[in-house]
PDB file of C-alpha atoms in Angstrom:
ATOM      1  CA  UNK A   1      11.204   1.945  11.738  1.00 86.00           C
ATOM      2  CA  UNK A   2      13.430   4.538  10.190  1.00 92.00           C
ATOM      3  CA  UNK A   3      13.311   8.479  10.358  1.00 96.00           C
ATOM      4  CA  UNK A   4      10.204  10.279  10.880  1.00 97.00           C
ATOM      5  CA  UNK A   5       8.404  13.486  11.915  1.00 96.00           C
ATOM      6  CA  UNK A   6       5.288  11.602  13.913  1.00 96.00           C
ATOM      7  CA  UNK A   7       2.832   8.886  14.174  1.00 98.00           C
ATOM      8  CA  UNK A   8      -0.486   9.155  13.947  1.00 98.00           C
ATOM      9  CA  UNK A   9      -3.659   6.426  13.950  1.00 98.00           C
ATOM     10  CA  UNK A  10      -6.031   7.590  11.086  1.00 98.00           C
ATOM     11  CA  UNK A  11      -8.862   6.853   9.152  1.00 98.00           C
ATOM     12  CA  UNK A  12     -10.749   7.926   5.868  1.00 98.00           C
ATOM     13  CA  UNK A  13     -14.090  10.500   6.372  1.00 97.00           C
ATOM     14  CA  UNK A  14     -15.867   9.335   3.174  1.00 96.00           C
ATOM     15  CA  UNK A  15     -18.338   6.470   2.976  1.00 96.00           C
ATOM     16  CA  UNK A  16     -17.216   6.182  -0.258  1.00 96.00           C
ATOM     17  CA  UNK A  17     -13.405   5.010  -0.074  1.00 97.00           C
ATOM     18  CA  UNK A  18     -13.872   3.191   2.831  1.00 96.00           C
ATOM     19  CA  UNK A  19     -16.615   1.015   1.427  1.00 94.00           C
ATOM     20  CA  UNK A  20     -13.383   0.004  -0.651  1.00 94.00           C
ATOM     21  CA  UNK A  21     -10.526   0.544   1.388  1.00 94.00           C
ATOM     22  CA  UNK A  22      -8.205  -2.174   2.983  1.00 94.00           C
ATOM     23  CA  UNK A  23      -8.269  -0.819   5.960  1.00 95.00           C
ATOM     24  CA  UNK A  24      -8.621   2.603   6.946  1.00 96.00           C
ATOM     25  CA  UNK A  25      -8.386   4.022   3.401  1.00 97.00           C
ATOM     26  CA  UNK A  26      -6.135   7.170   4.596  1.00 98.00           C
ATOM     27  CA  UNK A  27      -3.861   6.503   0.860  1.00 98.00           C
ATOM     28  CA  UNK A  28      -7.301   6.767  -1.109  1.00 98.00           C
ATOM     29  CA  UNK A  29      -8.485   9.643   0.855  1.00 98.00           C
ATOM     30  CA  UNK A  30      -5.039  11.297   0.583  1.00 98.00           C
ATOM     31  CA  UNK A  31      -4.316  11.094  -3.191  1.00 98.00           C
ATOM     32  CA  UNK A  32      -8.082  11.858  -3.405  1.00 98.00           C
ATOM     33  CA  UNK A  33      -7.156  15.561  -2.079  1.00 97.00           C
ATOM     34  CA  UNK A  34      -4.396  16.090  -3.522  1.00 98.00           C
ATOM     35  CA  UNK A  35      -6.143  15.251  -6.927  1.00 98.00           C
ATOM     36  CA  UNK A  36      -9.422  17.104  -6.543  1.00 96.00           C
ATOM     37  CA  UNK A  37      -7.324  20.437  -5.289  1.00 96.00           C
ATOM     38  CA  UNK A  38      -4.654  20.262  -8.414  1.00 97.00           C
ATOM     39  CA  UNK A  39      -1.522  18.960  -6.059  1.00 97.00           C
ATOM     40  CA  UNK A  40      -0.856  16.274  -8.290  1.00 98.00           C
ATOM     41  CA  UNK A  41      -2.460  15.236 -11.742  1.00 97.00           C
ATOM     42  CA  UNK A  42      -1.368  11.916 -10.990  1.00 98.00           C
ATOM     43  CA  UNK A  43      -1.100   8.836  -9.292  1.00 98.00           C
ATOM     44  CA  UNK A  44       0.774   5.223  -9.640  1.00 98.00           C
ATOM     45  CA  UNK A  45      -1.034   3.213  -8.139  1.00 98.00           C
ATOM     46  CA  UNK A  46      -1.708  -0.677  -8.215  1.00 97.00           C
ATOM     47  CA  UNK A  47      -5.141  -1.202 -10.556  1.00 95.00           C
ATOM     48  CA  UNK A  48      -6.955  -4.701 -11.476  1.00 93.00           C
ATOM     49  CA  UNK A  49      -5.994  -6.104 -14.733  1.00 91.00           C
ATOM     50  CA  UNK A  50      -8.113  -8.308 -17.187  1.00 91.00           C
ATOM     51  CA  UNK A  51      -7.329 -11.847 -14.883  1.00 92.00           C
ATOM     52  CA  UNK A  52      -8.964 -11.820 -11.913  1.00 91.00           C
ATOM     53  CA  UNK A  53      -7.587  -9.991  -8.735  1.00 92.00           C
ATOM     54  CA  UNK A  54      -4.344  -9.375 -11.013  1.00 94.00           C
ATOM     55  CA  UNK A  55      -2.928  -6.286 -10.392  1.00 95.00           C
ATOM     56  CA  UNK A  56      -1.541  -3.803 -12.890  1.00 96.00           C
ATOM     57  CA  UNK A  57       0.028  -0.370 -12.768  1.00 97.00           C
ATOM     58  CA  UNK A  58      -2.049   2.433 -14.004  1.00 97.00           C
ATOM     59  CA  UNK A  59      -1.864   6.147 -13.372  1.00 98.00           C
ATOM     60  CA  UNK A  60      -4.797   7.368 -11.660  1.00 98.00           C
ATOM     61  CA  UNK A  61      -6.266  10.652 -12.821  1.00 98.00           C
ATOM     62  CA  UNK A  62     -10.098  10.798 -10.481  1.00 97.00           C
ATOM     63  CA  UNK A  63     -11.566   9.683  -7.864  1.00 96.00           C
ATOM     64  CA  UNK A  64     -13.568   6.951  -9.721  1.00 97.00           C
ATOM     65  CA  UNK A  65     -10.312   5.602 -10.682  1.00 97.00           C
ATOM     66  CA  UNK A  66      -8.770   5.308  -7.216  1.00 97.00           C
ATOM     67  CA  UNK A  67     -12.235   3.446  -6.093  1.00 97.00           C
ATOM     68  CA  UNK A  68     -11.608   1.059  -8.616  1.00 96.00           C
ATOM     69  CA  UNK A  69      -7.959   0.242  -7.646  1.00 96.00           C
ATOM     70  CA  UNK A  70      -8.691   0.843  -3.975  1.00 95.00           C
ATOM     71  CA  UNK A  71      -7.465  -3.066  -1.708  1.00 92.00           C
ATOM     72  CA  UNK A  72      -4.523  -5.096  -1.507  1.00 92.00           C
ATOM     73  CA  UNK A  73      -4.066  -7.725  -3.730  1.00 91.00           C
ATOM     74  CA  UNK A  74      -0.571  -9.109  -2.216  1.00 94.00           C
ATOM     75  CA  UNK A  75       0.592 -10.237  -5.687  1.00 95.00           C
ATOM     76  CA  UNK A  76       3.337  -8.621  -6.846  1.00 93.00           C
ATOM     77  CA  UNK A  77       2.644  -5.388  -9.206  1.00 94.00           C
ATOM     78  CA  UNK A  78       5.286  -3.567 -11.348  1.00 95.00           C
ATOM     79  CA  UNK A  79       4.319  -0.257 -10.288  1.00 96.00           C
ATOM     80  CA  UNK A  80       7.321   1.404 -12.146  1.00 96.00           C
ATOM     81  CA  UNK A  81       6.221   0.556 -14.893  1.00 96.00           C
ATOM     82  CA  UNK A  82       3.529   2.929 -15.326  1.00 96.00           C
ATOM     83  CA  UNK A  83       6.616   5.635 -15.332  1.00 96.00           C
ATOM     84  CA  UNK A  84       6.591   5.154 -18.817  1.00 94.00           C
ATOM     85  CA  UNK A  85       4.050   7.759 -19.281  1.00 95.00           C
ATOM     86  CA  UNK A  86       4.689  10.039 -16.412  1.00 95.00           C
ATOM     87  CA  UNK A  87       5.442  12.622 -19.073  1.00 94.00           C
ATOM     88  CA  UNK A  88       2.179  13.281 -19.974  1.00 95.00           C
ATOM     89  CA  UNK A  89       1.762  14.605 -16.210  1.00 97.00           C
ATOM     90  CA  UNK A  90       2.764  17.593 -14.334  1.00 97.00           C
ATOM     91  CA  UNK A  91       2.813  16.561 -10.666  1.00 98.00           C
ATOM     92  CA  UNK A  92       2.851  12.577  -9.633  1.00 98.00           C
ATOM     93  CA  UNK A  93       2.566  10.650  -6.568  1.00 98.00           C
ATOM     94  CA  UNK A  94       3.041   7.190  -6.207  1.00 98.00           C
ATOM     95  CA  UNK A  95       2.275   4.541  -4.262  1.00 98.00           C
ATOM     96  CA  UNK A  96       4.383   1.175  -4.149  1.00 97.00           C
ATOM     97  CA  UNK A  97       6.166  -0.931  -1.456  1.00 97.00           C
ATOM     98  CA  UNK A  98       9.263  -0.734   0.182  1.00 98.00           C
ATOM     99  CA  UNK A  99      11.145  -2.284  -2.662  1.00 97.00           C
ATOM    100  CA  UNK A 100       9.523   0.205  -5.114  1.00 98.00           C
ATOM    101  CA  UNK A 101      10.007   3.415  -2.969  1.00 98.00           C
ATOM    102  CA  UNK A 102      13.652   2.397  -2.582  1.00 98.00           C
ATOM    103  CA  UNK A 103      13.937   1.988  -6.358  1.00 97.00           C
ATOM    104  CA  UNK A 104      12.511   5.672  -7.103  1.00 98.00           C
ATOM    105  CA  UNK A 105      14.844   7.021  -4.150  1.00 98.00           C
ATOM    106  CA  UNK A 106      17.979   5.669  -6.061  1.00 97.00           C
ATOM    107  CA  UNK A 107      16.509   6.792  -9.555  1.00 97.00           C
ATOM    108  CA  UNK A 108      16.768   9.981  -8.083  1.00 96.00           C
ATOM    109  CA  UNK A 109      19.968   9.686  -6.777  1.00 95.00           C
ATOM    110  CA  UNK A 110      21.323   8.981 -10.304  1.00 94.00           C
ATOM    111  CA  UNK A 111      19.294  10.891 -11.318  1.00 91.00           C
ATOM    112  CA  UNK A 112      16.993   9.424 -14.267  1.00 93.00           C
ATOM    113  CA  UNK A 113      15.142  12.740 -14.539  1.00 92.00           C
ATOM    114  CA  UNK A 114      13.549  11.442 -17.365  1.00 92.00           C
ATOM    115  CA  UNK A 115      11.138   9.614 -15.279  1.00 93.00           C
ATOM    116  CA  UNK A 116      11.809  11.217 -11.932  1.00 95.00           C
ATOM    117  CA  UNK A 117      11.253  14.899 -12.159  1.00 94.00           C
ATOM    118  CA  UNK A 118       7.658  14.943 -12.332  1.00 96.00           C
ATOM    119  CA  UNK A 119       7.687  12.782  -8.741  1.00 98.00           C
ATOM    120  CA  UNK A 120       6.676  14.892  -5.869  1.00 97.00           C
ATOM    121  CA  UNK A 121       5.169  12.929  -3.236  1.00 98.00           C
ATOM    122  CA  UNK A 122       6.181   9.022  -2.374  1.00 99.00           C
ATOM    123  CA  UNK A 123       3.592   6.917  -0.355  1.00 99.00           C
ATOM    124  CA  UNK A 124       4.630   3.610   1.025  1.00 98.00           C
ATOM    125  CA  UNK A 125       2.932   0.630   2.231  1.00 98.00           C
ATOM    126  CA  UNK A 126       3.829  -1.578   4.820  1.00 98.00           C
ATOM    127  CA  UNK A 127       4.933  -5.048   3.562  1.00 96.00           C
ATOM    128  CA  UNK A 128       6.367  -8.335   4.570  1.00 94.00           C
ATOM    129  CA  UNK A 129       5.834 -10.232   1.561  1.00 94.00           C
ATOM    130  CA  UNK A 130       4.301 -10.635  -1.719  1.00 96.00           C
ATOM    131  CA  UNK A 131       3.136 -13.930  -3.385  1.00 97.00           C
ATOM    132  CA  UNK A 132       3.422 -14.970  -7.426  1.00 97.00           C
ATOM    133  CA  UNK A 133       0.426 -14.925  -8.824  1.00 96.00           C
ATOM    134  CA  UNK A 134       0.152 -18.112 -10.525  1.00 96.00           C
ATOM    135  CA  UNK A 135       1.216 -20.088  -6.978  1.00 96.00           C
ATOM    136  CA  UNK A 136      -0.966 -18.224  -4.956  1.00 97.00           C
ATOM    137  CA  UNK A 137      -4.313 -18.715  -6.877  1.00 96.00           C
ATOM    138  CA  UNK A 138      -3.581 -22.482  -7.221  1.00 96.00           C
ATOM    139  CA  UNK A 139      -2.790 -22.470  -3.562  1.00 96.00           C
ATOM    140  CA  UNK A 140      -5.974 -20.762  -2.674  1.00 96.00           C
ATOM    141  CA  UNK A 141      -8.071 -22.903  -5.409  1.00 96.00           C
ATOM    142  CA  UNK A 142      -6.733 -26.274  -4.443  1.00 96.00           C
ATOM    143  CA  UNK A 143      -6.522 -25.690   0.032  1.00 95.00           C
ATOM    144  CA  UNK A 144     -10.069 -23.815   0.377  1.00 96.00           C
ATOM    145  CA  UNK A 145     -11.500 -24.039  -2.980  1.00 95.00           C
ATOM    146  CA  UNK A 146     -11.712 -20.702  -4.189  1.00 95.00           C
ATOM    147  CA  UNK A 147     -11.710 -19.452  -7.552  1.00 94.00           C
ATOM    148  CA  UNK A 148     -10.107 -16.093  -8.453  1.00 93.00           C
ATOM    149  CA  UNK A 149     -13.285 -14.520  -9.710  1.00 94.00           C
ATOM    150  CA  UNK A 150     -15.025 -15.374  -6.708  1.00 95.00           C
ATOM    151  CA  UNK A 151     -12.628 -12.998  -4.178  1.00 95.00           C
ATOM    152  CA  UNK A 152     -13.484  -9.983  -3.572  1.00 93.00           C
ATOM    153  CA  UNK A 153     -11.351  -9.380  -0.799  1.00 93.00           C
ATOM    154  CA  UNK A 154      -8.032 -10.724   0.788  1.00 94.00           C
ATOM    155  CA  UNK A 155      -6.418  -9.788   4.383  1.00 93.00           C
ATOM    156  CA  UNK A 156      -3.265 -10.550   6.240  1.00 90.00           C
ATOM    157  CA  UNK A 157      -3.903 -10.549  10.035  1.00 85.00           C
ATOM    158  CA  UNK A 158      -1.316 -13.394  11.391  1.00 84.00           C
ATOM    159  CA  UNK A 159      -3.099 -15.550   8.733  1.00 92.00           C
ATOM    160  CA  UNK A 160      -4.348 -15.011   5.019  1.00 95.00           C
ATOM    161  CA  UNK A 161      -8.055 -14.127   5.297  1.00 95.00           C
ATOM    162  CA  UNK A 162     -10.055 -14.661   1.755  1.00 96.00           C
ATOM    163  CA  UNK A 163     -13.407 -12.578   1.634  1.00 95.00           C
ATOM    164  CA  UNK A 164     -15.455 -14.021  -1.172  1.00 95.00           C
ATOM    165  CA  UNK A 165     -18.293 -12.229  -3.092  1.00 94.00           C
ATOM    166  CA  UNK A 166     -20.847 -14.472  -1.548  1.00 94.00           C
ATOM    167  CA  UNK A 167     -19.885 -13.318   1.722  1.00 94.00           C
ATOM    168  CA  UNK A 168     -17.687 -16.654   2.927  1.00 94.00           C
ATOM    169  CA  UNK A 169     -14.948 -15.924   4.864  1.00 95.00           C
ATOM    170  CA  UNK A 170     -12.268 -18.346   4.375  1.00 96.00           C
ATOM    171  CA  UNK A 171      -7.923 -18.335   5.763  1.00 96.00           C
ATOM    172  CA  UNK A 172      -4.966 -20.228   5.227  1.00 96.00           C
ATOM    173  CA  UNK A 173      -1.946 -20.016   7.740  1.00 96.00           C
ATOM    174  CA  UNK A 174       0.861 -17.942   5.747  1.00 94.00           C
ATOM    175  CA  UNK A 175       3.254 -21.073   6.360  1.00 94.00           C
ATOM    176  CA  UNK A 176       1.686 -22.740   3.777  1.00 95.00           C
ATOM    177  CA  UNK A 177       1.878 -19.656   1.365  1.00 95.00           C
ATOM    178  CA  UNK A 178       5.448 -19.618   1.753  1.00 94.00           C
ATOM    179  CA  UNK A 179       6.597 -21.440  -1.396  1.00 95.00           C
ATOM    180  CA  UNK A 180       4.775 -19.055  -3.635  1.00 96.00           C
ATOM    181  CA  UNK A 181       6.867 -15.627  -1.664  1.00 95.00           C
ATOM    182  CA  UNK A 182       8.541 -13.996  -4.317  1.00 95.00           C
ATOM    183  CA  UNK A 183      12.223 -14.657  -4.246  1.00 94.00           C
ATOM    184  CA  UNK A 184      13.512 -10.867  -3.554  1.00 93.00           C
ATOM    185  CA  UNK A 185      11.360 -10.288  -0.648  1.00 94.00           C
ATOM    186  CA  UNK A 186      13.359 -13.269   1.197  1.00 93.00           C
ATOM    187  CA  UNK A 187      16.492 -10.625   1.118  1.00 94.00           C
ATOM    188  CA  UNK A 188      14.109  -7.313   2.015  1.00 96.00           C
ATOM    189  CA  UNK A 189      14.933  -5.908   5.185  1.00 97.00           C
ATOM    190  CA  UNK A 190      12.424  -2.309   4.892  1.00 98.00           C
ATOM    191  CA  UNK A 191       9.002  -3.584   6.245  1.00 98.00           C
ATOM    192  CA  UNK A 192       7.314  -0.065   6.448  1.00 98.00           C
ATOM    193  CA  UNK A 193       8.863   2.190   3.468  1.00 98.00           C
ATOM    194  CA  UNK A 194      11.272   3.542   5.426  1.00 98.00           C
ATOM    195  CA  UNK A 195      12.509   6.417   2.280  1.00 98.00           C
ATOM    196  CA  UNK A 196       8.522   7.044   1.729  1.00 99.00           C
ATOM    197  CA  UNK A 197       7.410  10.633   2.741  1.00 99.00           C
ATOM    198  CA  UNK A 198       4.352   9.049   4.294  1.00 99.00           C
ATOM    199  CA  UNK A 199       4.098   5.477   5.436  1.00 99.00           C
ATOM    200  CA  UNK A 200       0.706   3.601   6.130  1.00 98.00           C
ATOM    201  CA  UNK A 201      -0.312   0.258   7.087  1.00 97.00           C
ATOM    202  CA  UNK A 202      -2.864  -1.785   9.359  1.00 94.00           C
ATOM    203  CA  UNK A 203      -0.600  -3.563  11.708  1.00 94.00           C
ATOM    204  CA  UNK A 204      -2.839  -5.632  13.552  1.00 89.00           C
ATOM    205  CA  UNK A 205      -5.667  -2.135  13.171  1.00 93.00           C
ATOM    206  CA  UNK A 206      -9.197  -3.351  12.078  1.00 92.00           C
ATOM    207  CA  UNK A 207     -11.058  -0.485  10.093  1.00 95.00           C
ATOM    208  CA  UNK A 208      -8.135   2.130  10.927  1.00 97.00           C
ATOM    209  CA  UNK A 209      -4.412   2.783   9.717  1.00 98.00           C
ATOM    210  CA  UNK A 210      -0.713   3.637  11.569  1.00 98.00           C
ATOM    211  CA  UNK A 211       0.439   6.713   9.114  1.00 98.00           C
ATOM    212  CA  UNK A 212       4.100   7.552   9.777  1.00 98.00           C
ATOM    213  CA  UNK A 213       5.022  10.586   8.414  1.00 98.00           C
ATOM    214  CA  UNK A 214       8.592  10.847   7.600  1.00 98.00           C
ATOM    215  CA  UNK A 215       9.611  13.807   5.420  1.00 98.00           C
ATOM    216  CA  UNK A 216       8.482  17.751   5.945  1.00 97.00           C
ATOM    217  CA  UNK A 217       6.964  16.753   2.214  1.00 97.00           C
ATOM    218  CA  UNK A 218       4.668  14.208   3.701  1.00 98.00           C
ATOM    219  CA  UNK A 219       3.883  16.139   6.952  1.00 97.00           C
ATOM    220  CA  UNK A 220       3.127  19.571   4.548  1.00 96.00           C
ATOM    221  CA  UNK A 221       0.582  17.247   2.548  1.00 96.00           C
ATOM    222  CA  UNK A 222      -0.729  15.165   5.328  1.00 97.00           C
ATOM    223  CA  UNK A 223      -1.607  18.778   7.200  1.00 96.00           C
ATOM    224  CA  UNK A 224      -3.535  19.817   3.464  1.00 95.00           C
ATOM    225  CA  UNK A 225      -5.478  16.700   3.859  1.00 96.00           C
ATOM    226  CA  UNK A 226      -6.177  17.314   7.585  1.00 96.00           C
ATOM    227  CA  UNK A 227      -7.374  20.426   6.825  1.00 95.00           C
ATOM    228  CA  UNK A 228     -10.170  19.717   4.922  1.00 96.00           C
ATOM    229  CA  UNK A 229     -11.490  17.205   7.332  1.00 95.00           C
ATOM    230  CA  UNK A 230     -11.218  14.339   5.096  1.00 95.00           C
ATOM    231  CA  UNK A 231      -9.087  12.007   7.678  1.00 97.00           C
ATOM    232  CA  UNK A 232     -10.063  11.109  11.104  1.00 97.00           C
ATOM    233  CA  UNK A 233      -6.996  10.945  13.865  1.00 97.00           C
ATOM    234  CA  UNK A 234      -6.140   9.716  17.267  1.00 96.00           C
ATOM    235  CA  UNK A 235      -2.720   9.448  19.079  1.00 96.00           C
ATOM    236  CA  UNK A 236      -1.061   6.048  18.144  1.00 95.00           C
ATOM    237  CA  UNK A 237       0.010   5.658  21.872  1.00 94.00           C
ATOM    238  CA  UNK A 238      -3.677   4.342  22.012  1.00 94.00           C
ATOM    239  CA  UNK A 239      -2.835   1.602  20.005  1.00 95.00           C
ATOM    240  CA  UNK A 240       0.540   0.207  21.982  1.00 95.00           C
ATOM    241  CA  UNK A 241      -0.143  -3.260  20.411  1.00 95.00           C
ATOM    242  CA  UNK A 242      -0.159  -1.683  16.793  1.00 95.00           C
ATOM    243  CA  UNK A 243       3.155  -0.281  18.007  1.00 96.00           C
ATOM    244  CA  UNK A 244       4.128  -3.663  19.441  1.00 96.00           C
ATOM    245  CA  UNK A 245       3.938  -5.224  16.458  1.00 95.00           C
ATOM    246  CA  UNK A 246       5.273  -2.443  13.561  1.00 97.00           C
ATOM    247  CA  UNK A 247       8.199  -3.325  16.317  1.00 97.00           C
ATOM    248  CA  UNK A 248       8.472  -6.675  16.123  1.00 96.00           C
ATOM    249  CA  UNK A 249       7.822  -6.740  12.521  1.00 96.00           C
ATOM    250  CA  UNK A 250      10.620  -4.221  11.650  1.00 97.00           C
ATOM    251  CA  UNK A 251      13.047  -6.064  13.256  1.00 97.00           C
ATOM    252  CA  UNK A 252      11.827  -9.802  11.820  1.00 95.00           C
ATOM    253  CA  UNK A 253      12.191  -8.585   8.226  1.00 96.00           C
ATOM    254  CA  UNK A 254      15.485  -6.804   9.044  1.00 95.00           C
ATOM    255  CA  UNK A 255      16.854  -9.965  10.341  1.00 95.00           C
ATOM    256  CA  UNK A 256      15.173 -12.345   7.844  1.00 92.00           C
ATOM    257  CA  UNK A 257      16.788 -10.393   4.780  1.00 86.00           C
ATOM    258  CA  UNK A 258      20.248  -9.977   6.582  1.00 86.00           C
TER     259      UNK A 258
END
């Protein structure tokens, strides 16, 4: 799962994000910090647009903000494109999947300073796919007969799990999502961010998240947030089948984009 520092299990302290969160909420509670104690001014993350459960790129700038943008959506969002008005911030962090850290990593490479320079911190999520938009919804409306407005939350754990606002809890085997996967992600071979300086997903965790940390950036930052007592820890090697299956999940995407 590429070059890192450590691996840690963590969750969110505050009632707040993780009445929100995906999962453990450590990404909320981490660009939370570094918000509130002037580390960054910024944050790309993916926010809801006007359709329902659409996401859109915005730049978070509070906490309220990051509440409101707080889930997965597993649509596809066009994070970069809230670069376009990264100049209007001092210090940035953002938040994409692998395909969106590895773009940034080769922007700076270049380097496209323009909309690079004011990028201190990369967070990645873990990912094995994401869905159109369009395909997905109809899939969803016309197998379990849910509307778009009525989800409130969606989950991958082996299957897709819809949460709806009435409280049903409805799934669909991801076999049946597969003609809506985005065409790129068939060729993707980074499940877990490997260029990120942080790395977090659920892998199999209910209420909890694995956090790889991968660059001396993302362990400085990760300490900061430590710190103040706003993340709760444990060893991963108390969670061997989380481990298990970032394993086995690496190595599936590697050889399904290869």
């Amino acid at each position: 799962f590429g070059v890192y520092q450590k691996m840690v299990v963590a969750k969110a302290t505050d009632p707040n994000i993780t009445a929100v969160c995906q999962d453990g909420g450590v990404v909320t509670a981490i660009l939370a910090s570094t918000l509130e104690d002037g580390t960054i001014d910024g944050a790309v993350v993916s926010g809801l647009g006007e359709k329902p459960f659409y996401p859109v790129p915005i730049i978070a700038k509070s906490l309220e903000e990051l509440l409101e943008a707080a889930g997965t959506r597993y649509t596809y969002s066009p994070n970069l494109l809230a670069l376009r008005d990264i100049a209007k911030f001092e210090s940035v962090a953002v938040v994409g999947t692998p395909c969106h850290i590895q773009s940034i990593r080769k922007m700076q490479k270049i380097p496209l300073k323009k909309y690079t320079r004011r990028i201190n911190y990369l967070i990645g999520l873990f990912c094995t796919e994401s869905f159109q938009y369009e395909g997905l919804m109809s899939a969803l409306s016309e197998k379990l007969g849910i509307s778009p407005r009525d989800i409130k939350k969606m989950s991958i754990k082996a299957k897709m799990i819809i949460y709806t606002k009435s409280g049903e809890e409805k799934s669909i085997p991801l076999k049946e999502l597969r003609p809506y996967m985005r065409t790129g992600c068939h060729y993707c071979t980074d499940f877990s961010s490997e260029l990120a300086d942080i790395s977090v997903g659920a892998v199999g965790l209910t209420g909890w998240n694995l956090v790889i940390i991968r660059s001396e950036k993302g362990e400085e930052i990760f300490n900061q947030v430590m710190e103040k007592g706003i993340l709760e820890t444990r060893p991963v090697e108390q969670e061997k089948r989380a481990l298990e299956l970032l394993s086995k999940l690496t190595k599936m995407k590697r050889k399904r984009g290869t």
